[in-house]
Tab-separated table of C-alpha atoms and ligand atoms in Angstrom:
chain	number	residue	atom	x	y	z
J	727	ALA	CA	175.083	15.761	228.306
J	728	VAL	CA	178.503	14.352	227.477
J	729	SER	CA	181.868	16.047	227.392
J	730	ARG	CA	183.390	17.106	224.118
J	731	LYS	CA	184.724	14.266	221.980
J	732	ASP	CA	185.534	13.488	218.352
J	733	SER	CA	182.725	11.073	217.652
J	734	TYR	CA	179.143	10.901	218.943
J	735	ASP	CA	176.302	8.382	218.576
J	736	ILE	CA	173.051	10.098	217.637
J	737	THR	CA	169.652	8.435	217.406
J	738	LEU	CA	167.309	10.022	214.870
J	739	LEU	CA	163.550	9.667	215.219
J	740	PRO	CA	161.996	10.771	211.896
J	741	GLY	CA	158.436	10.109	213.099
J	742	ASP	CA	155.374	11.011	211.032
J	743	GLY	CA	153.998	13.494	208.507
J	744	ILE	CA	156.683	15.924	207.393
J	745	GLY	CA	159.063	14.283	209.906
J	746	PRO	CA	161.014	12.081	207.453
J	747	GLU	CA	161.535	14.885	204.901
J	748	ILE	CA	162.736	17.492	207.403
J	749	MET	CA	165.012	14.808	208.911
J	750	GLU	CA	166.617	14.255	205.495
J	751	SER	CA	167.379	17.994	205.337
J	752	ALA	CA	168.800	17.973	208.861
J	753	LYS	CA	170.987	14.965	208.014
J	754	SER	CA	172.499	16.713	205.001
J	755	VAL	CA	173.183	19.793	207.129
J	756	LEU	CA	174.786	17.790	209.958
J	757	SER	CA	176.965	15.902	207.504
J	758	ALA	CA	178.203	19.202	206.016
J	759	LEU	CA	178.890	20.532	209.529
J	760	CYS	CA	180.914	17.425	210.450
J	761	ASP	CA	182.988	17.775	207.268
J	762	ARG	CA	183.697	21.406	207.968
J	763	CYS	CA	184.433	21.103	211.700
J	764	GLY	CA	186.219	17.744	211.728
J	765	PHE	CA	184.112	15.617	214.044
J	766	GLU	CA	181.912	12.580	213.564
J	767	LEU	CA	178.223	11.860	214.169
J	768	ASN	CA	177.195	8.214	213.887
J	769	LEU	CA	173.542	8.490	212.965
J	770	ARG	CA	171.045	5.672	213.365
J	771	GLU	CA	167.286	5.796	212.993
J	772	ALA	CA	164.575	4.350	215.198
J	773	LEU	CA	160.785	4.215	215.155
J	774	ILE	CA	158.422	6.389	217.165
J	775	GLY	CA	154.798	7.563	216.942
J	776	GLY	CA	152.515	6.512	214.109
J	777	ALA	CA	155.373	4.991	212.135
J	778	ALA	CA	156.124	2.708	215.092
J	779	ILE	CA	152.442	1.832	215.561
J	780	ASP	CA	152.214	0.789	211.912
J	781	ALA	CA	155.419	-1.242	212.051
J	782	VAL	CA	155.302	-2.920	215.472
J	783	ASN	CA	151.999	-1.843	217.065
J	784	ASP	CA	153.682	0.243	219.798
J	785	PRO	CA	154.213	4.045	219.695
J	786	PHE	CA	157.469	3.766	221.686
J	787	PRO	CA	158.945	0.287	221.253
J	788	ASP	CA	161.595	-1.075	223.649
J	789	ALA	CA	164.088	-1.144	220.777
J	790	THR	CA	163.640	2.651	220.398
J	791	LEU	CA	164.136	3.235	224.131
J	792	GLU	CA	167.323	1.149	223.905
J	793	ALA	CA	168.515	3.132	220.878
J	794	CYS	CA	167.805	6.424	222.707
J	795	GLN	CA	169.376	5.467	226.017
J	796	SER	CA	172.552	4.141	224.440
J	797	ALA	CA	173.057	7.265	222.301
J	798	ASP	CA	174.799	10.519	223.228
J	799	SER	CA	171.742	12.447	222.111
J	800	VAL	CA	168.411	12.121	220.306
J	801	LEU	CA	167.020	14.242	217.471
J	802	LEU	CA	163.271	13.910	216.934
J	803	SER	CA	161.183	15.349	214.064
J	804	CYS	CA	157.502	15.185	214.951
J	805	ILE	CA	154.790	12.608	215.432
J	806	GLY	CA	151.058	12.143	214.875
J	807	GLY	CA	148.480	12.480	212.128
J	808	TYR	CA	144.816	11.967	211.240
J	809	LYS	CA	145.436	8.295	210.558
J	810	TRP	CA	145.857	7.413	214.243
J	811	ASP	CA	143.435	9.974	215.755
J	812	GLY	CA	140.734	7.374	216.446
J	813	ASN	CA	143.076	4.849	218.094
J	814	PRO	CA	142.751	3.880	221.772
J	815	ARG	CA	145.056	5.887	224.021
J	816	GLU	CA	147.822	3.276	224.234
J	817	LEU	CA	148.039	3.211	220.433
J	818	ARG	CA	148.229	6.973	219.879
J	819	PRO	CA	151.439	8.562	218.614
J	820	GLU	CA	151.366	11.145	221.464
J	821	THR	CA	151.452	8.312	224.008
J	822	GLY	CA	154.843	7.378	222.565
J	823	LEU	CA	156.145	10.850	223.287
J	824	LEU	CA	154.931	10.744	226.902
J	825	LYS	CA	156.465	7.285	227.379
J	826	MET	CA	159.748	8.557	225.998
J	827	ARG	CA	159.870	11.598	228.327
J	828	LYS	CA	159.040	9.494	231.354
J	829	SER	CA	161.333	6.563	230.657
J	830	MET	CA	164.265	8.859	229.835
J	831	GLY	CA	163.712	11.072	232.904
J	832	LEU	CA	163.409	14.272	230.854
J	833	PHE	CA	162.400	16.824	233.488
J	834	ALA	CA	163.554	20.083	231.890
J	835	ASN	CA	162.081	21.641	228.784
J	836	LEU	CA	164.077	24.364	227.019
J	837	ARG	CA	162.132	26.627	224.683
J	838	PRO	CA	164.053	29.437	223.033
J	839	ALA	CA	162.203	32.290	221.365
J	840	LYS	CA	164.550	34.217	219.147
J	841	VAL	CA	163.283	36.843	216.765
J	842	LEU	CA	165.141	36.698	213.466
J	843	ASP	CA	165.502	40.132	211.923
J	844	GLN	CA	165.032	38.678	208.448
J	845	LEU	CA	161.499	37.561	209.278
J	846	ILE	CA	160.078	40.564	211.112
J	847	ASP	CA	158.697	42.117	207.957
J	848	ALA	CA	157.061	38.838	206.996
J	849	SER	CA	154.896	38.883	210.091
J	850	THR	CA	152.598	41.173	211.988
J	851	LEU	CA	155.269	41.693	214.651
J	852	LYS	CA	155.973	45.213	215.822
J	853	ARG	CA	159.605	45.823	214.961
J	854	GLU	CA	160.399	48.296	217.745
J	855	VAL	CA	159.165	45.855	220.414
J	856	VAL	CA	160.573	42.551	219.196
J	857	GLU	CA	163.693	43.284	217.174
J	858	GLY	CA	166.569	41.436	218.855
J	859	VAL	CA	164.379	39.415	221.244
J	860	ASP	CA	166.237	36.289	222.372
J	861	VAL	CA	164.556	34.570	225.324
J	862	MET	CA	165.009	31.038	226.644
J	863	VAL	CA	162.275	29.585	228.845
J	864	VAL	CA	163.400	26.659	231.021
J	865	ARG	CA	160.261	24.834	232.163
J	866	GLU	CA	160.129	22.078	234.776
J	867	LEU	CA	158.245	19.162	233.193
J	868	THR	CA	157.544	16.402	235.708
J	869	GLY	CA	156.205	18.039	238.881
J	870	ASP	CA	153.750	20.769	239.920
J	871	VAL	CA	149.965	20.845	239.868
J	872	TYR	CA	149.841	18.337	236.968
J	873	PHE	CA	151.106	15.466	239.096
J	874	GLY	CA	150.600	16.458	242.777
J	875	ALA	CA	148.452	14.138	244.867
J	876	PRO	CA	145.774	14.093	246.128
J	877	LYS	CA	143.740	15.218	243.137
J	878	GLY	CA	140.271	14.637	241.882
J	879	ILE	CA	136.634	15.698	242.031
J	880	ASP	CA	134.755	14.898	245.260
J	881	THR	CA	131.454	15.914	246.771
J	882	ASP	CA	131.272	18.263	249.765
J	883	ALA	CA	128.850	18.193	252.711
J	884	ASP	CA	126.229	20.150	250.741
J	885	GLY	CA	126.348	17.690	247.876
J	886	LYS	CA	128.247	20.179	245.679
J	887	ARG	CA	131.237	18.941	243.723
J	888	VAL	CA	134.764	20.062	244.654
J	889	GLY	CA	137.672	19.784	242.240
J	890	TYR	CA	141.274	19.988	243.408
J	891	ASN	CA	144.892	19.566	242.342
J	892	ASN	CA	147.993	20.200	244.393
J	893	MET	CA	150.970	22.276	243.456
J	894	ILE	CA	153.838	20.280	244.940
J	895	TYR	CA	157.570	20.725	244.503
J	896	SER	CA	160.224	18.965	246.535
J	897	GLU	CA	163.561	20.581	247.272
J	898	GLY	CA	165.304	17.978	245.093
J	899	GLU	CA	163.065	18.703	242.113
J	900	ILE	CA	163.714	22.433	242.412
J	901	GLU	CA	167.465	21.936	242.829
J	902	ARG	CA	167.816	19.920	239.642
J	903	ILE	CA	165.811	22.329	237.450
J	904	ALA	CA	167.735	25.257	238.979
J	905	ARG	CA	170.973	23.494	237.986
J	906	VAL	CA	169.809	23.089	234.396
J	907	ALA	CA	168.760	26.748	234.302
J	908	GLY	CA	172.078	27.879	235.800
J	909	ASP	CA	173.956	25.867	233.177
J	910	VAL	CA	171.808	27.223	230.337
J	911	ALA	CA	172.143	30.810	231.589
J	912	SER	CA	175.912	30.496	231.847
J	913	LYS	CA	176.070	29.189	228.245
J	914	ARG	CA	174.015	32.226	227.176
J	915	ASN	CA	174.389	35.725	228.645
J	916	GLY	CA	174.613	34.820	232.328
J	917	LYS	CA	171.279	36.450	233.172
J	918	LEU	CA	168.546	34.363	234.810
J	919	CYS	CA	165.033	35.322	235.912
J	920	SER	CA	163.153	32.836	238.102
J	921	VAL	CA	159.365	33.119	237.884
J	922	ASP	CA	157.017	32.114	240.711
J	923	LYS	CA	154.056	33.304	242.774
J	924	ALA	CA	155.859	33.605	246.109
J	925	ASN	CA	153.603	36.428	247.317
J	926	VAL	CA	150.701	33.959	247.535
J	927	LEU	CA	151.928	30.348	247.316
J	928	ASP	CA	154.041	28.545	249.920
J	929	VAL	CA	155.393	26.158	247.327
J	930	SER	CA	156.637	29.217	245.424
J	931	GLN	CA	158.458	30.527	248.494
J	932	LEU	CA	160.351	27.224	248.666
J	933	TRP	CA	161.010	27.492	244.910
J	934	ARG	CA	162.460	30.974	245.370
J	935	ASP	CA	164.658	29.970	248.343
J	936	VAL	CA	166.043	26.841	246.682
J	937	VAL	CA	166.700	28.512	243.294
J	938	THR	CA	168.526	31.311	245.122
J	939	ASP	CA	170.688	28.820	247.069
J	940	VAL	CA	171.612	26.702	244.027
J	941	ILE	CA	172.479	29.660	241.798
J	942	THR	CA	174.416	31.497	244.524
J	943	ASP	CA	176.407	28.385	245.487
J	944	GLU	CA	176.974	26.761	242.110
J	945	PHE	CA	176.728	29.540	239.529
J	946	PRO	CA	178.237	32.627	241.189
J	947	ASP	CA	178.671	34.330	237.797
J	948	VAL	CA	174.975	34.082	236.934
J	949	ASP	CA	172.971	37.220	237.648
J	950	LEU	CA	169.715	35.967	239.238
J	951	SER	CA	166.468	37.912	239.603
J	952	HIS	CA	162.924	36.890	240.613
J	953	MET	CA	159.550	37.890	239.217
J	954	TYR	CA	155.926	37.028	240.010
J	955	VAL	CA	154.254	35.123	237.187
J	956	ASP	CA	151.493	37.672	236.550
J	957	ASN	CA	154.099	40.390	236.141
J	958	ALA	CA	156.264	38.137	233.945
J	959	ALA	CA	153.322	37.487	231.603
J	960	MET	CA	152.831	41.241	231.297
J	961	GLN	CA	156.520	42.094	230.917
J	962	LEU	CA	157.013	39.496	228.154
J	963	ILE	CA	154.537	41.413	226.026
J	964	ARG	CA	155.494	44.896	227.168
J	965	TRP	CA	159.282	44.655	226.860
J	966	PRO	CA	160.519	41.151	226.000
J	967	LYS	CA	164.113	42.307	225.515
J	968	GLN	CA	164.587	42.607	229.310
J	969	PHE	CA	164.687	38.772	229.525
J	970	ASP	CA	167.425	36.338	228.648
J	971	THR	CA	166.993	32.957	230.409
J	972	MET	CA	163.832	32.366	232.464
J	973	VAL	CA	163.208	29.382	234.747
J	974	THR	CA	159.836	28.363	236.124
J	975	GLY	CA	157.615	25.455	237.175
J	976	ASN	CA	155.472	23.235	235.005
J	977	ILE	CA	152.203	25.179	234.768
J	978	PHE	CA	153.663	28.703	234.706
J	979	GLY	CA	156.182	27.432	232.140
J	980	ASP	CA	153.455	25.899	230.000
J	981	ILE	CA	151.817	29.296	229.677
J	982	LEU	CA	154.930	31.485	229.487
J	983	SER	CA	156.739	29.328	226.910
J	984	ASP	CA	153.745	29.476	224.574
J	985	GLU	CA	153.485	33.218	225.143
J	986	ALA	CA	157.185	33.715	224.428
J	987	SER	CA	157.021	31.614	221.266
J	988	MET	CA	154.394	33.934	219.810
J	989	LEU	CA	156.895	36.786	219.945
J	990	VAL	CA	158.726	35.003	217.138
J	991	GLY	CA	155.948	34.735	214.608
J	992	SER	CA	156.523	31.392	212.888
J	993	LEU	CA	156.022	27.844	214.122
J	994	GLY	CA	158.344	26.457	211.447
J	995	MET	CA	161.299	28.252	213.101
J	996	LEU	CA	160.991	27.147	216.745
J	997	PRO	CA	163.274	24.476	218.259
J	998	SER	CA	163.074	22.910	221.722
J	999	ALA	CA	164.919	20.516	223.998
J	1000	SER	CA	163.945	18.143	226.786
J	1001	ILE	CA	166.751	17.095	229.053
J	1002	GLY	CA	167.337	14.981	232.156
J	1003	GLU	CA	169.800	14.759	235.001
J	1004	SER	CA	172.355	12.776	233.052
J	1005	GLY	CA	172.061	10.774	229.871
J	1006	PRO	CA	170.886	11.923	226.462
J	1007	GLY	CA	168.417	14.747	225.884
J	1008	VAL	CA	165.781	14.868	223.166
J	1009	PHE	CA	165.814	17.783	220.724
J	1010	GLU	CA	162.781	18.524	218.579
J	1011	PRO	CA	160.921	21.325	216.792
J	1012	CYS	CA	157.869	22.846	218.525
J	1013	HIS	CA	155.669	22.235	215.504
J	1014	GLY	CA	153.585	19.122	214.845
J	1015	SER	CA	153.705	16.719	211.927
J	1016	ALA	CA	151.794	19.017	209.518
J	1017	PRO	CA	149.988	16.138	207.783
J	1018	ASP	CA	148.327	18.665	205.449
J	1019	ILE	CA	151.618	19.228	203.590
J	1020	ALA	CA	153.436	15.924	204.223
J	1021	GLY	CA	155.260	14.437	201.244
J	1022	GLU	CA	154.948	17.582	199.122
J	1023	ASP	CA	158.424	19.032	199.725
J	1024	LYS	CA	156.837	22.160	201.242
J	1025	ALA	CA	157.880	21.773	204.896
J	1026	ASN	CA	160.223	24.177	206.624
J	1027	PRO	CA	163.185	22.166	207.995
J	1028	LEU	CA	164.695	25.097	209.941
J	1029	ALA	CA	163.102	24.358	213.336
J	1030	LEU	CA	164.574	20.844	213.218
J	1031	ILE	CA	167.938	22.191	212.055
J	1032	LEU	CA	167.890	24.718	214.925
J	1033	SER	CA	166.986	21.853	217.287
J	1034	ALA	CA	170.137	20.091	216.078
J	1035	ALA	CA	172.068	23.258	216.976
J	1036	MET	CA	170.630	23.064	220.522
J	1037	MET	CA	171.690	19.416	220.655
J	1038	LEU	CA	175.252	20.407	219.783
J	1039	ARG	CA	175.293	23.165	222.430
J	1040	TYR	CA	173.500	21.525	225.357
J	1041	ASP	CA	174.226	17.796	224.937
J	1042	LEU	CA	177.448	17.444	222.946
J	1043	ALA	CA	179.600	20.300	224.303
J	1044	ARG	CA	179.918	21.701	220.773
J	1045	GLY	CA	178.806	25.311	221.300
J	1046	GLU	CA	180.987	26.688	218.516
J	1047	GLU	CA	179.516	24.276	216.000
J	1048	ALA	CA	176.028	25.260	217.198
J	1049	ASP	CA	176.918	28.893	216.516
J	1050	ILE	CA	178.066	27.972	212.996
J	1051	LEU	CA	174.821	26.115	212.305
J	1052	GLU	CA	172.666	28.992	213.568
J	1053	ALA	CA	174.691	31.458	211.500
J	1054	ALA	CA	174.139	29.277	208.408
J	1055	VAL	CA	170.374	29.428	208.963
J	1056	GLU	CA	170.528	33.220	209.197
J	1057	THR	CA	172.664	33.333	206.062
J	1058	VAL	CA	170.121	31.477	203.913
J	1059	LEU	CA	167.413	33.811	205.208
J	1060	ASP	CA	169.678	36.775	204.334
J	1061	GLN	CA	170.026	35.265	200.866
J	1062	GLY	CA	166.250	35.527	200.575
J	1063	LEU	CA	165.286	31.847	200.594
J	1064	ARG	CA	161.850	31.138	202.100
J	1065	THR	CA	159.680	28.061	202.498
J	1066	ALA	CA	155.951	28.663	201.990
J	1067	ASP	CA	155.174	29.115	205.699
J	1068	ILE	CA	157.525	32.108	206.038
J	1069	LYS	CA	157.003	33.546	202.534
J	1070	GLN	CA	155.066	36.778	202.137
J	1071	GLU	CA	153.590	37.954	198.879
J	1072	ASP	CA	155.789	40.657	197.306
J	1073	ASP	CA	158.662	40.163	199.755
J	1074	GLY	CA	161.055	39.690	196.849
J	1075	CYS	CA	162.216	36.385	198.305
J	1076	LYS	CA	162.597	33.063	196.557
J	1077	LEU	CA	160.117	30.289	197.376
J	1078	VAL	CA	161.947	27.012	197.991
J	1079	GLY	CA	161.012	23.524	199.145
J	1080	CYS	CA	162.288	21.505	202.074
J	1081	ILE	CA	165.099	19.829	200.118
J	1082	GLU	CA	166.418	23.056	198.613
J	1083	MET	CA	166.293	24.856	201.972
J	1084	GLY	CA	168.277	22.055	203.606
J	1085	LYS	CA	170.803	22.032	200.795
J	1086	ALA	CA	171.258	25.806	201.052
J	1087	VAL	CA	171.995	25.580	204.798
J	1088	ALA	CA	174.400	22.692	204.168
J	1089	ASP	CA	176.214	24.747	201.497
W	2396	ATP	P1	150.503	19.133	217.243
W	2396	ATP	O1	149.095	18.854	217.575
W	2396	ATP	O2	151.280	17.928	216.826
W	2396	ATP	O3	151.206	19.988	218.237
W	2396	ATP	P2	149.415	21.131	215.582
W	2396	ATP	O4	148.103	20.481	215.302
W	2396	ATP	O5	149.457	22.183	216.604
W	2396	ATP	O6	150.492	20.014	215.940
W	2396	ATP	P3	151.075	21.434	213.263
W	2396	ATP	O7	151.130	20.022	212.810
W	2396	ATP	O8	152.302	21.982	213.857
W	2396	ATP	O9	149.890	21.710	214.255
W	2396	ATP	O10	150.615	22.311	212.054
W	2396	ATP	C1	149.903	23.540	212.169
W	2396	ATP	C2	149.974	24.264	210.832
W	2396	ATP	O11	151.300	24.765	210.663
W	2396	ATP	C3	149.700	23.365	209.635
W	2396	ATP	O12	148.974	24.069	208.656
W	2396	ATP	C4	151.047	23.006	209.122
W	2396	ATP	O13	151.061	22.774	207.733
W	2396	ATP	C5	151.897	24.215	209.491
W	2396	ATP	N1	153.274	23.793	209.819
W	2396	ATP	C6	153.691	23.236	210.973
W	2396	ATP	N2	154.985	22.953	210.942
W	2396	ATP	C7	155.431	23.347	209.719
W	2396	ATP	C8	156.710	23.315	209.072
W	2396	ATP	N3	157.808	22.822	209.654
W	2396	ATP	N4	156.779	23.805	207.816
W	2396	ATP	C9	155.699	24.306	207.210
W	2396	ATP	N5	154.485	24.368	207.760
W	2396	ATP	C10	154.335	23.898	208.998
W	2397	MG	MG1	147.600	18.685	216.143
């Protein structure tokens, strides 16, 4: 994150599938926002994923890393597609994404799940449960049972196989994710729930102690609570409105962020962010490259546009401009514009393509 300034350097990664077309929409929206709010975004594009494999035979070329690291922030569309599915691992688009996260030190994943009133009737959501839901899951991305050593499958004394992974968190790893969560919570409603399994796991007891220390010392205005993960999974379904910001480890966060996203109802509406200690974050929609509709002007650009709003809020110290952008998205939905993925038969709304949706938000 950088402090507020008049001009920012942004690297855009259009990627694959619907990526380039939704990026065009986002660019037109950002340019309108700059005009209205009087600041500058210097946009430059770089290659990632399948597009980079085709051009330079590398899903995350050094030139792209350079372009990302020297920018104030990075906006990414989506990567992947059938074309590269059979490639060896080092030449898969997804490998580029992993390389990017690792080389940029992106250890925190922010996944908001906000239910938009305008779309409740277009889904199977139960209005009385989800109306007004606005949850942010902050997930630790680089530690936990995914990376703890030792791990593997061995054979025990009886010749039976034994599989094991280790849930490991160091104090430093917990401190830095707690700091991100404290910052996010204070930019939202100041309410933070830390999720662990401290009744059973030692590593969770450390998690709980360290999160408590960091928030108490550094974010005295944040109201911190703790919940066991099994209860949190239940409460998210039972009464999601009790949550604002949640923070948790890698595996619990994997599960809870997917669970929370299903409260919203449409993939085409969900943004996300991955951020590090210092330096630029990467902001991207949760959806994939939707190769089935690529190039047909049918894609929903709103998740990418909402990702740009997160970029403004969490990386560029432009919270007010983020609010304006999010309000513009709600306005076009109020006006009854819908891309195919959020259009219901007989909803009285107007079916529009990616370009028209972007233009409407820009207007
Ligand atoms: P990945 O494996 O990259 O996470 P995925 O296989 O889970 O992606 P997507 O590429 O996200 O899936 O697509 C799933 C379905 O949702 C497809 O039918 C696609 O057309 C649709 N879809 C995804 N994103 C959008 C969008 N922005 N606008 C319209 N439809 C979308
Ligand atoms: Mg897929």
